[in-house]
Amino acid sequence: MRLLDLTDVNVGYGHTVVAGPITLTLQSGSALLIAGPNGAGKTTLLRTIVGFQKPISGTIQRFTDRLALVPQSGNRNTDMPMSIQSALQYAHPDYVRPGSLLCKNRVSNDTDRALEIVGLLERRRMQIANCSGGEWQRFLIARALLLNPEILILDEPMSALDQDARRSLIDLLQS
């Protein structure tokens, strides 16, 4: 199933193109790696695909609304007085629905499953402020997984991970 089409897409800021023209089709079950030097427009392209900014030219067709972006791990609020588990529950799409026990159970189960997938279930009560860079990156991935995305976009996902966490992420992405 086709999920995304880019046709002659140029991305950048104002009228300054930093990447392009790019033409590609993303099918369900496929993976795409975008590599290049710093400043080559990789993050700008990802932000454009998600819809945070418009392409300078070209067309983007999304055949799904179920996209999730895991940003670069640099930006986080270390003053957030809550646990990893609580922060993840707040991010769950069903969290704000009028409280039925079924929704609460689904939020709790989905949160625990996402934490288990990224290897943070045992650390779920740890405060967000105490997360290492790798733990924070895994939290961001768990948050994206809660959305059950058809397209999962990861911006420099390995940057804060140690070797074991990198291997786990690769295994997760291949499954």
PDB file of C-alpha atoms in Angstrom:
ATOM      1  CA  MET A   1       0.000   0.000   0.000  1.00  0.00           C
ATOM      2  CA  ARG A   2       1.331   3.421  -0.945  1.00  0.00           C
ATOM      3  CA  LEU A   3       1.738   5.762   2.056  1.00  0.00           C
ATOM      4  CA  LEU A   4       3.646   8.758   0.719  1.00  0.00           C
ATOM      5  CA  ASP A   5       4.599  10.317  -2.616  1.00  0.00           C
ATOM      6  CA  LEU A   6       7.060  13.162  -3.085  1.00  0.00           C
ATOM      7  CA  THR A   7       7.344  14.618  -6.579  1.00  0.00           C
ATOM      8  CA  ASP A   8      10.122  17.104  -7.391  1.00  0.00           C
ATOM      9  CA  VAL A   9      10.079  18.408  -3.800  1.00  0.00           C
ATOM     10  CA  ASN A  10      12.509  21.169  -2.869  1.00  0.00           C
ATOM     11  CA  VAL A  11      12.774  22.078   0.817  1.00  0.00           C
ATOM     12  CA  GLY A  12      14.405  24.967   2.595  1.00  0.00           C
ATOM     13  CA  TYR A  13      13.679  28.341   4.108  1.00  0.00           C
ATOM     14  CA  GLY A  14      12.195  31.283   2.266  1.00  0.00           C
ATOM     15  CA  HIS A  15      13.401  30.831  -1.284  1.00  0.00           C
ATOM     16  CA  THR A  16      16.658  29.118  -0.292  1.00  0.00           C
ATOM     17  CA  VAL A  17      16.606  25.437  -1.255  1.00  0.00           C
ATOM     18  CA  VAL A  18      18.629  23.204   1.092  1.00  0.00           C
ATOM     19  CA  ALA A  19      17.579  19.842  -0.390  1.00  0.00           C
ATOM     20  CA  GLY A  20      15.974  18.734  -3.602  1.00  0.00           C
ATOM     21  CA  PRO A  21      14.513  18.083  -5.976  1.00  0.00           C
ATOM     22  CA  ILE A  22      13.399  14.830  -4.337  1.00  0.00           C
ATOM     23  CA  THR A  23      11.035  12.306  -5.871  1.00  0.00           C
ATOM     24  CA  LEU A  24      10.142   9.139  -3.974  1.00  0.00           C
ATOM     25  CA  THR A  25       7.330   6.784  -3.062  1.00  0.00           C
ATOM     26  CA  LEU A  26       7.087   5.146   0.349  1.00  0.00           C
ATOM     27  CA  GLN A  27       5.182   1.865   0.523  1.00  0.00           C
ATOM     28  CA  SER A  28       3.797   0.170   3.631  1.00  0.00           C
ATOM     29  CA  GLY A  29       6.428  -2.047   5.248  1.00  0.00           C
ATOM     30  CA  SER A  30       9.353  -0.243   3.640  1.00  0.00           C
ATOM     31  CA  ALA A  31      12.184   1.641   5.278  1.00  0.00           C
ATOM     32  CA  LEU A  32      14.002   4.716   4.038  1.00  0.00           C
ATOM     33  CA  LEU A  33      17.294   6.061   5.380  1.00  0.00           C
ATOM     34  CA  ILE A  34      18.196   9.664   4.654  1.00  0.00           C
ATOM     35  CA  ALA A  35      21.890  10.363   5.159  1.00  0.00           C
ATOM     36  CA  GLY A  36      24.041  13.389   4.525  1.00  0.00           C
ATOM     37  CA  PRO A  37      26.333  15.941   6.129  1.00  0.00           C
ATOM     38  CA  ASN A  38      25.216  18.516   8.684  1.00  0.00           C
ATOM     39  CA  GLY A  39      23.176  21.265   7.062  1.00  0.00           C
ATOM     40  CA  ALA A  40      22.179  19.116   4.072  1.00  0.00           C
ATOM     41  CA  GLY A  41      18.457  19.539   4.784  1.00  0.00           C
ATOM     42  CA  LYS A  42      17.622  16.154   6.306  1.00  0.00           C
ATOM     43  CA  THR A  43      15.638  17.558   9.240  1.00  0.00           C
ATOM     44  CA  THR A  44      14.027  20.169   6.992  1.00  0.00           C
ATOM     45  CA  LEU A  45      12.887  17.400   4.652  1.00  0.00           C
ATOM     46  CA  LEU A  46      11.428  15.392   7.552  1.00  0.00           C
ATOM     47  CA  ARG A  47       9.631  18.451   8.937  1.00  0.00           C
ATOM     48  CA  THR A  48       8.204  19.091   5.471  1.00  0.00           C
ATOM     49  CA  ILE A  49       7.034  15.494   5.048  1.00  0.00           C
ATOM     50  CA  VAL A  50       5.221  15.653   8.393  1.00  0.00           C
ATOM     51  CA  GLY A  51       3.637  18.992   7.461  1.00  0.00           C
ATOM     52  CA  PHE A  52       5.378  21.348   9.891  1.00  0.00           C
ATOM     53  CA  GLN A  53       6.466  23.432   6.924  1.00  0.00           C
ATOM     54  CA  LYS A  54       5.595  23.648   3.247  1.00  0.00           C
ATOM     55  CA  PRO A  55       7.894  22.622   0.430  1.00  0.00           C
ATOM     56  CA  ILE A  56       9.392  25.437  -1.608  1.00  0.00           C
ATOM     57  CA  SER A  57       8.188  23.569  -4.683  1.00  0.00           C
ATOM     58  CA  GLY A  58       6.908  20.162  -5.700  1.00  0.00           C
ATOM     59  CA  THR A  59       4.099  18.082  -4.281  1.00  0.00           C
ATOM     60  CA  ILE A  60       3.705  15.829  -1.274  1.00  0.00           C
ATOM     61  CA  GLN A  61       0.831  13.376  -1.098  1.00  0.00           C
ATOM     62  CA  ARG A  62       0.196  11.606   2.192  1.00  0.00           C
ATOM     63  CA  PHE A  63      -2.116   8.621   1.926  1.00  0.00           C
ATOM     64  CA  THR A  64      -2.373   8.298   5.710  1.00  0.00           C
ATOM     65  CA  ASP A  65      -2.824  10.657   8.633  1.00  0.00           C
ATOM     66  CA  ARG A  66      -1.058   8.254  10.970  1.00  0.00           C
ATOM     67  CA  LEU A  67       2.414   9.773  11.020  1.00  0.00           C
ATOM     68  CA  ALA A  68       4.674  10.117  14.040  1.00  0.00           C
ATOM     69  CA  LEU A  69       7.887  12.102  14.254  1.00  0.00           C
ATOM     70  CA  VAL A  70      10.600  11.354  16.786  1.00  0.00           C
ATOM     71  CA  PRO A  71      12.613  14.589  16.884  1.00  0.00           C
ATOM     72  CA  GLN A  72      16.297  14.952  17.578  1.00  0.00           C
ATOM     73  CA  SER A  73      16.834  14.263  21.259  1.00  0.00           C
ATOM     74  CA  GLY A  74      18.278  17.653  22.180  1.00  0.00           C
ATOM     75  CA  ASN A  75      15.205  19.571  23.345  1.00  0.00           C
ATOM     76  CA  ARG A  76      13.605  18.565  26.628  1.00  0.00           C
ATOM     77  CA  ASN A  77      12.190  20.226  29.706  1.00  0.00           C
ATOM     78  CA  THR A  78      14.190  18.951  32.672  1.00  0.00           C
ATOM     79  CA  ASP A  79      11.845  20.744  35.078  1.00  0.00           C
ATOM     80  CA  MET A  80       8.950  18.427  34.215  1.00  0.00           C
ATOM     81  CA  PRO A  81       7.972  16.921  37.598  1.00  0.00           C
ATOM     82  CA  MET A  82       6.573  13.615  36.392  1.00  0.00           C
ATOM     83  CA  SER A  83       7.565  10.060  35.736  1.00  0.00           C
ATOM     84  CA  ILE A  84       8.264   8.547  32.344  1.00  0.00           C
ATOM     85  CA  GLN A  85       5.061   6.530  32.689  1.00  0.00           C
ATOM     86  CA  SER A  86       2.895   9.557  33.523  1.00  0.00           C
ATOM     87  CA  ALA A  87       4.349  11.643  30.708  1.00  0.00           C
ATOM     88  CA  LEU A  88       3.695   8.814  28.276  1.00  0.00           C
ATOM     89  CA  GLN A  89       0.128   8.371  29.506  1.00  0.00           C
ATOM     90  CA  TYR A  90      -0.550  12.080  28.909  1.00  0.00           C
ATOM     91  CA  ALA A  91       0.655  11.595  25.326  1.00  0.00           C
ATOM     92  CA  HIS A  92      -1.750   8.709  24.666  1.00  0.00           C
ATOM     93  CA  PRO A  93      -4.499   9.646  22.172  1.00  0.00           C
ATOM     94  CA  ASP A  94      -7.209   8.202  24.453  1.00  0.00           C
ATOM     95  CA  TYR A  95      -5.987   9.904  27.636  1.00  0.00           C
ATOM     96  CA  VAL A  96      -8.311  12.909  27.358  1.00  0.00           C
ATOM     97  CA  ARG A  97     -11.450  10.952  26.504  1.00  0.00           C
ATOM     98  CA  PRO A  98     -14.168  11.037  29.147  1.00  0.00           C
ATOM     99  CA  GLY A  99     -13.051   8.511  31.738  1.00  0.00           C
ATOM    100  CA  SER A 100     -14.264   5.029  31.247  1.00  0.00           C
ATOM    101  CA  LEU A 101     -12.430   2.152  32.837  1.00  0.00           C
ATOM    102  CA  LEU A 102     -11.895   0.702  29.376  1.00  0.00           C
ATOM    103  CA  CYS A 103     -10.009   3.831  28.230  1.00  0.00           C
ATOM    104  CA  LYS A 104      -7.922   3.930  31.408  1.00  0.00           C
ATOM    105  CA  ASN A 105      -6.998   0.274  30.998  1.00  0.00           C
ATOM    106  CA  ARG A 106      -6.131   0.775  27.322  1.00  0.00           C
ATOM    107  CA  VAL A 107      -3.941   3.793  28.139  1.00  0.00           C
ATOM    108  CA  SER A 108      -2.155   1.862  30.880  1.00  0.00           C
ATOM    109  CA  ASN A 109      -1.690  -1.278  28.766  1.00  0.00           C
ATOM    110  CA  ASP A 110      -0.552   0.624  25.666  1.00  0.00           C
ATOM    111  CA  THR A 111       1.865   2.709  27.738  1.00  0.00           C
ATOM    112  CA  ASP A 112       3.394  -0.346  29.381  1.00  0.00           C
ATOM    113  CA  ARG A 113       3.714  -2.102  26.007  1.00  0.00           C
ATOM    114  CA  ALA A 114       5.483   0.909  24.446  1.00  0.00           C
ATOM    115  CA  LEU A 115       7.833   1.150  27.441  1.00  0.00           C
ATOM    116  CA  GLU A 116       8.581  -2.561  27.181  1.00  0.00           C
ATOM    117  CA  ILE A 117       9.328  -2.299  23.458  1.00  0.00           C
ATOM    118  CA  VAL A 118      11.932   0.419  24.052  1.00  0.00           C
ATOM    119  CA  GLY A 119      13.358  -1.218  27.186  1.00  0.00           C
ATOM    120  CA  LEU A 120      12.104   1.314  29.740  1.00  0.00           C
ATOM    121  CA  LEU A 121       9.386  -0.659  31.520  1.00  0.00           C
ATOM    122  CA  GLU A 122      11.569  -1.247  34.594  1.00  0.00           C
ATOM    123  CA  ARG A 123      12.376   2.484  34.742  1.00  0.00           C
ATOM    124  CA  ARG A 124       8.803   3.736  34.228  1.00  0.00           C
ATOM    125  CA  ARG A 125       8.684   5.472  37.614  1.00  0.00           C
ATOM    126  CA  MET A 126      11.894   7.408  36.983  1.00  0.00           C
ATOM    127  CA  GLN A 127      11.467  11.171  36.733  1.00  0.00           C
ATOM    128  CA  ILE A 128      11.784  12.638  33.243  1.00  0.00           C
ATOM    129  CA  ALA A 129      14.392  15.076  34.575  1.00  0.00           C
ATOM    130  CA  ASN A 130      16.640  12.152  35.542  1.00  0.00           C
ATOM    131  CA  CYS A 131      16.656  10.493  32.111  1.00  0.00           C
ATOM    132  CA  SER A 132      19.975  10.061  30.378  1.00  0.00           C
ATOM    133  CA  GLY A 133      20.191  11.097  26.736  1.00  0.00           C
ATOM    134  CA  GLY A 134      19.575   7.519  25.614  1.00  0.00           C
ATOM    135  CA  GLU A 135      16.632   7.047  27.974  1.00  0.00           C
ATOM    136  CA  TRP A 136      15.113  10.289  26.721  1.00  0.00           C
ATOM    137  CA  GLN A 137      15.528   9.132  23.111  1.00  0.00           C
ATOM    138  CA  ARG A 138      13.831   5.820  23.937  1.00  0.00           C
ATOM    139  CA  PHE A 139      11.013   7.728  25.694  1.00  0.00           C
ATOM    140  CA  LEU A 140      10.466   9.791  22.521  1.00  0.00           C
ATOM    141  CA  ILE A 141      10.282   6.607  20.456  1.00  0.00           C
ATOM    142  CA  ALA A 142       7.777   5.062  22.908  1.00  0.00           C
ATOM    143  CA  ARG A 143       5.673   8.227  22.680  1.00  0.00           C
ATOM    144  CA  ALA A 144       5.602   7.939  18.886  1.00  0.00           C
ATOM    145  CA  LEU A 145       4.700   4.244  19.041  1.00  0.00           C
ATOM    146  CA  LEU A 146       1.598   5.094  21.117  1.00  0.00           C
ATOM    147  CA  LEU A 147       0.142   6.720  18.003  1.00  0.00           C
ATOM    148  CA  ASN A 148       0.324   3.396  16.143  1.00  0.00           C
ATOM    149  CA  PRO A 149       1.779   5.195  13.126  1.00  0.00           C
ATOM    150  CA  GLU A 150       1.802   3.866   9.600  1.00  0.00           C
ATOM    151  CA  ILE A 151       4.778   6.155   8.967  1.00  0.00           C
ATOM    152  CA  LEU A 152       7.343   6.472  11.758  1.00  0.00           C
ATOM    153  CA  ILE A 153       9.881   9.225  11.123  1.00  0.00           C
ATOM    154  CA  LEU A 154      12.998   9.264  13.288  1.00  0.00           C
ATOM    155  CA  ASP A 155      15.381  12.237  13.144  1.00  0.00           C
ATOM    156  CA  GLU A 156      18.875  11.118  14.209  1.00  0.00           C
ATOM    157  CA  PRO A 157      17.499   8.297  16.369  1.00  0.00           C
ATOM    158  CA  MET A 158      20.904   6.797  17.190  1.00  0.00           C
ATOM    159  CA  SER A 159      22.599  10.001  18.327  1.00  0.00           C
ATOM    160  CA  ALA A 160      22.106   9.532  22.087  1.00  0.00           C
ATOM    161  CA  LEU A 161      22.009   5.735  22.236  1.00  0.00           C
ATOM    162  CA  ASP A 162      24.710   3.388  23.481  1.00  0.00           C
ATOM    163  CA  GLN A 163      25.614   0.232  21.514  1.00  0.00           C
ATOM    164  CA  ASP A 164      23.032  -2.005  23.238  1.00  0.00           C
ATOM    165  CA  ALA A 165      20.245   0.543  22.761  1.00  0.00           C
ATOM    166  CA  ARG A 166      21.247   0.989  19.102  1.00  0.00           C
ATOM    167  CA  ARG A 167      21.017  -2.752  18.527  1.00  0.00           C
ATOM    168  CA  SER A 168      17.608  -2.835  20.267  1.00  0.00           C
ATOM    169  CA  LEU A 169      16.329   0.026  18.099  1.00  0.00           C
ATOM    170  CA  ILE A 170      17.532  -1.676  14.921  1.00  0.00           C
ATOM    171  CA  ASP A 171      15.807  -4.903  16.014  1.00  0.00           C
ATOM    172  CA  LEU A 172      12.610  -2.952  16.762  1.00  0.00           C
ATOM    173  CA  LEU A 173      12.627  -1.239  13.377  1.00  0.00           C
ATOM    174  CA  GLN A 174      13.188  -4.536  11.584  1.00  0.00           C
ATOM    175  CA  SER A 175      10.253  -6.215  13.356  1.00  0.00           C
TER     176      SER A 175
END
